[in-house]
XYZ file of C-alpha atoms in Angstrom:
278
model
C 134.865 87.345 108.731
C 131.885 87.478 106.397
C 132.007 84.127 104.250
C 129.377 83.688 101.681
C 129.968 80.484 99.373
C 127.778 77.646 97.295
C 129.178 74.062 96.580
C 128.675 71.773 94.144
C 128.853 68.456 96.854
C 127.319 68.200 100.118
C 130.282 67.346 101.824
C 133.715 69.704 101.557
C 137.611 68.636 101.385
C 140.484 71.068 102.212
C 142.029 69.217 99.212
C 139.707 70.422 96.965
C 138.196 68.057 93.982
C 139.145 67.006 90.460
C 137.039 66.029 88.194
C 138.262 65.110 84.450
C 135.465 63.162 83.202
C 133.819 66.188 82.106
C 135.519 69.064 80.578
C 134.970 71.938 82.450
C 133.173 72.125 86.623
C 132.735 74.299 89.063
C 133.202 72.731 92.645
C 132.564 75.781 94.634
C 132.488 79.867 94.435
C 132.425 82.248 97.370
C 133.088 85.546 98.643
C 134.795 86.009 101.869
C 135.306 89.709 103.454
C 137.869 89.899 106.694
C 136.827 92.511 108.859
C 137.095 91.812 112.806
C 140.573 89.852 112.041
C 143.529 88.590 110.049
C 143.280 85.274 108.206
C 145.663 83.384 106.055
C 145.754 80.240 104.073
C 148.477 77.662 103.830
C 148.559 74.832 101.710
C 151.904 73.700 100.890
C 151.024 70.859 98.189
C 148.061 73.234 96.735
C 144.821 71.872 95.823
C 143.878 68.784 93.235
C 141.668 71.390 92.007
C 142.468 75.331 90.285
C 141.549 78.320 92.149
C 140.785 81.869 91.182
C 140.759 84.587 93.456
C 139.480 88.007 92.601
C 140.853 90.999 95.128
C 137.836 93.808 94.985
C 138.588 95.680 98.449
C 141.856 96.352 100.277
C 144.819 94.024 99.378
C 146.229 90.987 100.006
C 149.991 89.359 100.704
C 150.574 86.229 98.756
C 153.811 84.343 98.445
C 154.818 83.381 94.925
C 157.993 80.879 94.930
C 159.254 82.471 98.281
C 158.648 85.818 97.686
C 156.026 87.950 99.149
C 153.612 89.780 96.672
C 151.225 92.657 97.531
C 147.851 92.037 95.766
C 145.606 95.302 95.904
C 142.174 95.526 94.566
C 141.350 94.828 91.137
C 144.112 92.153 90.966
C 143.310 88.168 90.387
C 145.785 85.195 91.738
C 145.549 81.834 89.403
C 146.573 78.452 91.245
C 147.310 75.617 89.278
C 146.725 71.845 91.021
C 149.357 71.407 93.482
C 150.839 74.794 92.924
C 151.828 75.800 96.914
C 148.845 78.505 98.341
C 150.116 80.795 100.598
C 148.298 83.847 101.362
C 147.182 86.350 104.184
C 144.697 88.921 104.469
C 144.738 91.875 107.291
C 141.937 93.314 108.833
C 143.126 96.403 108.708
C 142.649 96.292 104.694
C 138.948 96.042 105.428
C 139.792 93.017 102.359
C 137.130 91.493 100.444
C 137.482 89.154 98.116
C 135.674 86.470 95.334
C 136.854 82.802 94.960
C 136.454 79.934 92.901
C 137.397 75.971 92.593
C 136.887 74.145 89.462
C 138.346 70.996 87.650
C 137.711 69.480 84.280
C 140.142 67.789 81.565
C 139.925 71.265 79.527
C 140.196 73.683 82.014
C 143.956 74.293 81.537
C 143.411 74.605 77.826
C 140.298 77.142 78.650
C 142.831 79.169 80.566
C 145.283 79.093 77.855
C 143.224 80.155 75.258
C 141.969 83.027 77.281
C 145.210 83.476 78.207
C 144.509 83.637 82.150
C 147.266 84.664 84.608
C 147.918 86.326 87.960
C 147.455 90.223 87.185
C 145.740 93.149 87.359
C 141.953 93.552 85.784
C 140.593 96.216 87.711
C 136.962 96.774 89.515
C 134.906 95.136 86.973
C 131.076 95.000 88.284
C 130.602 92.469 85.431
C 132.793 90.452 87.018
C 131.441 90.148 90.005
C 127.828 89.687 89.211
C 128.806 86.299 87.754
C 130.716 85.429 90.749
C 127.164 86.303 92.702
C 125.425 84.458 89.789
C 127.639 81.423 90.131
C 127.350 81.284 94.600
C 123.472 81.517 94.265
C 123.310 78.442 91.598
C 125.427 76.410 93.707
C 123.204 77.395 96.867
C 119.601 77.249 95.638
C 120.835 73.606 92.978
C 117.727 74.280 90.998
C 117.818 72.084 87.475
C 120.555 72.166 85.408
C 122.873 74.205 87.918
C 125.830 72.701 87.699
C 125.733 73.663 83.698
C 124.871 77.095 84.167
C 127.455 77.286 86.845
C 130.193 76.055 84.102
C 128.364 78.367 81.360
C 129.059 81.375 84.061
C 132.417 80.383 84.842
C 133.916 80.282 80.626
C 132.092 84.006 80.633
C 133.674 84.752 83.577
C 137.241 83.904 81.937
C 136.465 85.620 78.763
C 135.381 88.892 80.670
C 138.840 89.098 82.486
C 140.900 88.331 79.446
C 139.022 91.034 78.160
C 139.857 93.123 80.867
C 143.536 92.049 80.669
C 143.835 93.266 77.574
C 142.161 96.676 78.142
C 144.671 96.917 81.159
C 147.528 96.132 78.490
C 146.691 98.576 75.641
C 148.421 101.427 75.550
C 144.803 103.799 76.679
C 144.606 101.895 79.711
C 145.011 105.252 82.032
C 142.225 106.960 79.673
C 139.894 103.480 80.461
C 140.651 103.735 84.139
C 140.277 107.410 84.356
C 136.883 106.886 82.697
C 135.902 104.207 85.426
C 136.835 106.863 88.270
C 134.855 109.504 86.725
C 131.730 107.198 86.556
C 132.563 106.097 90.080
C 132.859 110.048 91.601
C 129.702 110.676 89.956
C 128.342 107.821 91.640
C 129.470 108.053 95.102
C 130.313 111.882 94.780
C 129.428 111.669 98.903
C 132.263 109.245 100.186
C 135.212 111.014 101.619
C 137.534 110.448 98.457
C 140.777 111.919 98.757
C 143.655 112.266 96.191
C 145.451 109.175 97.908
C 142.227 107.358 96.871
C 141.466 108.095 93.660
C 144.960 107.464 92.665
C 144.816 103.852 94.372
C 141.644 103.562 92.479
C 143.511 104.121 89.483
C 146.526 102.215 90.300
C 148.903 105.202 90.130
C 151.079 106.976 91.718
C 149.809 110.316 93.426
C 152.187 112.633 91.162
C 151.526 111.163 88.388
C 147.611 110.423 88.423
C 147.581 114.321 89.668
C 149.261 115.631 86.700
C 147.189 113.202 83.939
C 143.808 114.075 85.394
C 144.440 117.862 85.052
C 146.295 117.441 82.001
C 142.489 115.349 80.281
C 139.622 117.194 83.044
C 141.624 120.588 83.121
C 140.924 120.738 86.463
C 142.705 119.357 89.719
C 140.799 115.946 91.200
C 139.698 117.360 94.041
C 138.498 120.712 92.034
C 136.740 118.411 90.054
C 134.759 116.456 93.023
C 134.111 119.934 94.395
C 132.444 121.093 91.158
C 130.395 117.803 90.726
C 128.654 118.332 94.499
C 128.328 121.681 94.222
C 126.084 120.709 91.140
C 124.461 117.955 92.934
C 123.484 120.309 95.472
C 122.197 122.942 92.824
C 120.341 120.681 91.674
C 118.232 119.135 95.076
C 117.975 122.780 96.070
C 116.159 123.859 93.010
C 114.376 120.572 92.389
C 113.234 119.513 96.256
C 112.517 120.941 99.563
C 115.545 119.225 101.089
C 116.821 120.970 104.259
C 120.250 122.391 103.633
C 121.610 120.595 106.266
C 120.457 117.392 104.890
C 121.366 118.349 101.421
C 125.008 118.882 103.160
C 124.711 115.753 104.715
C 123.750 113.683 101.301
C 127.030 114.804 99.264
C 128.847 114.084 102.614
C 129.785 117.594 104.151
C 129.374 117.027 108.232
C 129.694 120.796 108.641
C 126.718 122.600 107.209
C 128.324 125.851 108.007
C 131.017 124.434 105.769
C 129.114 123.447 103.255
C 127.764 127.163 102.855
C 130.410 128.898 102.593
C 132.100 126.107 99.882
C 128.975 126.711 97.426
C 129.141 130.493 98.181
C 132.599 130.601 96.800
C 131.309 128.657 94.109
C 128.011 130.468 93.412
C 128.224 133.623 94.340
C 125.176 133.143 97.120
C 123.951 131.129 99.861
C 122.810 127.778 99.224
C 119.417 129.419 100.532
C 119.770 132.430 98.975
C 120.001 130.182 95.809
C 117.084 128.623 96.690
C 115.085 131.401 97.300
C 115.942 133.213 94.389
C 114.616 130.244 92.268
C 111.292 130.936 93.903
């Protein structure tokens, strides 16, 4: 397990903190991701404090009055002081995930007002850079920390009632769609299947199939082929890139492969292509 966290006091408490002096504090943010083997959390009387956690790889299982609940990326779990915290998370799931502890005698009208709940908010990179922003003030405890910390956390909460109401509105498959497209041209190279992309999405296979035709008019993985083939237009015209390593960088193992994809494609050999450019 990879466990990367900052805390507000020196000393830690399985209990947890509360605070409500002050209005609004962070006790402590981290981000924990199980890789090597399973973990799980019980804590049948809760915390004294609230806790936010923030699913951005794999899944995980959490028990909500007795019944078990299947939290996959993109998905946030709110506990309440002394609200029971049962949860697991496999290896298998390669799971990452963001936490955070805070107190405060208006942190349960904060939440209200943002209207904060267990849900769905999707891969939100905004998101997690203040989760990253929050661990590092709590690490480094330069001046003033503890208020940015606070400032970073009522951001946080507007951002994902934000994104719960995105999630909500009746063009949240055209939003999410949009994220995936951004994300394929970004990482065009990882081995992305129609499985995937749907799970990106949070749809089912048929159905994700049949709405990215029906706005791309083209199948997903017609579309993924289309967007390396340009990618590798473009290195062979603009660098001196082997083809093999071109192959390589939009994530083809077989060059031989590779060739005979952008033939059908082009018309010509990737070095024919080349050459012809010359």
């Amino acid at each position: 397990m990879i466990d990367i966290s900052g805390h507000l006091r020196e000393y830690r408490r399985e209990i947890g903190f509360s605070n409500y002096n002050i209005p609004l504090e962070v006790n402590c943010c981290g981000q924990q991701s199980f890789l090597t083997r399973d973990f799980s959390k019980s804590r049948p009387n809760g915390r004294l404090d609230y806790q936010l956690i923030y699913i951005t790889r794999g899944c995980g299982i959490f028990n909500f009055s007795g019944k078990e609940q299947i939290v996959n990326a993109g998905g946030i779990v709110l506990y309440r002081p002394g609200e029971p915290q049962l949860y697991s998370y496999s290896f298998k799931d390669k799971t990452s995930a963001y936490w955070i502890h805070f107190t405060g005698s208006n942190a349960e009208k904060i939440l209200n007002e943002f209207h904060i709940h267990s849900g769905y908010i999707g891969n939100s990179i905004q998101i997690k850079d203040i989760f990253q922003e929050i661990i590092k003030e709590l690490q480094l405890k330069k001046t003033g920390y503890s208020i940015v910390a606070t400032a970073d956390l009522e951001k946080m909460l507007a951002l994902i009632n934000r994104s719960m109401e995105l999630e909500a509105s009746e063009d949240r498959n055209d939003l999410v769609l949009e994220r995936l497209i951004i994300q394929l041209n970004q990482s065009y190279n990882n081995a992305w299947s129609v499985t995937s992309m749907a799970k990106y999405c949070n749809l089912s296979e048929g159905y994700f199939s049949h709405y990215f035709k029906e706005k791309m008019g083209v199948s997903p993985m017609k579309y993924l082929a289309n967007l390396r083939i340009e990618k590798a237009k473009f290195l062979l015209s603009e660098s001196d890139i082997s083809v093999s390593n071109i192959a390589a960088s939009l994530g083809f193992s077989d060059v031989l492969y590779f060739s005979r994809i952008f033939k059908k494609a082009v018309g010509e050999s990737p070095t024919a292509f080349r050459n012809a450019l010359n």
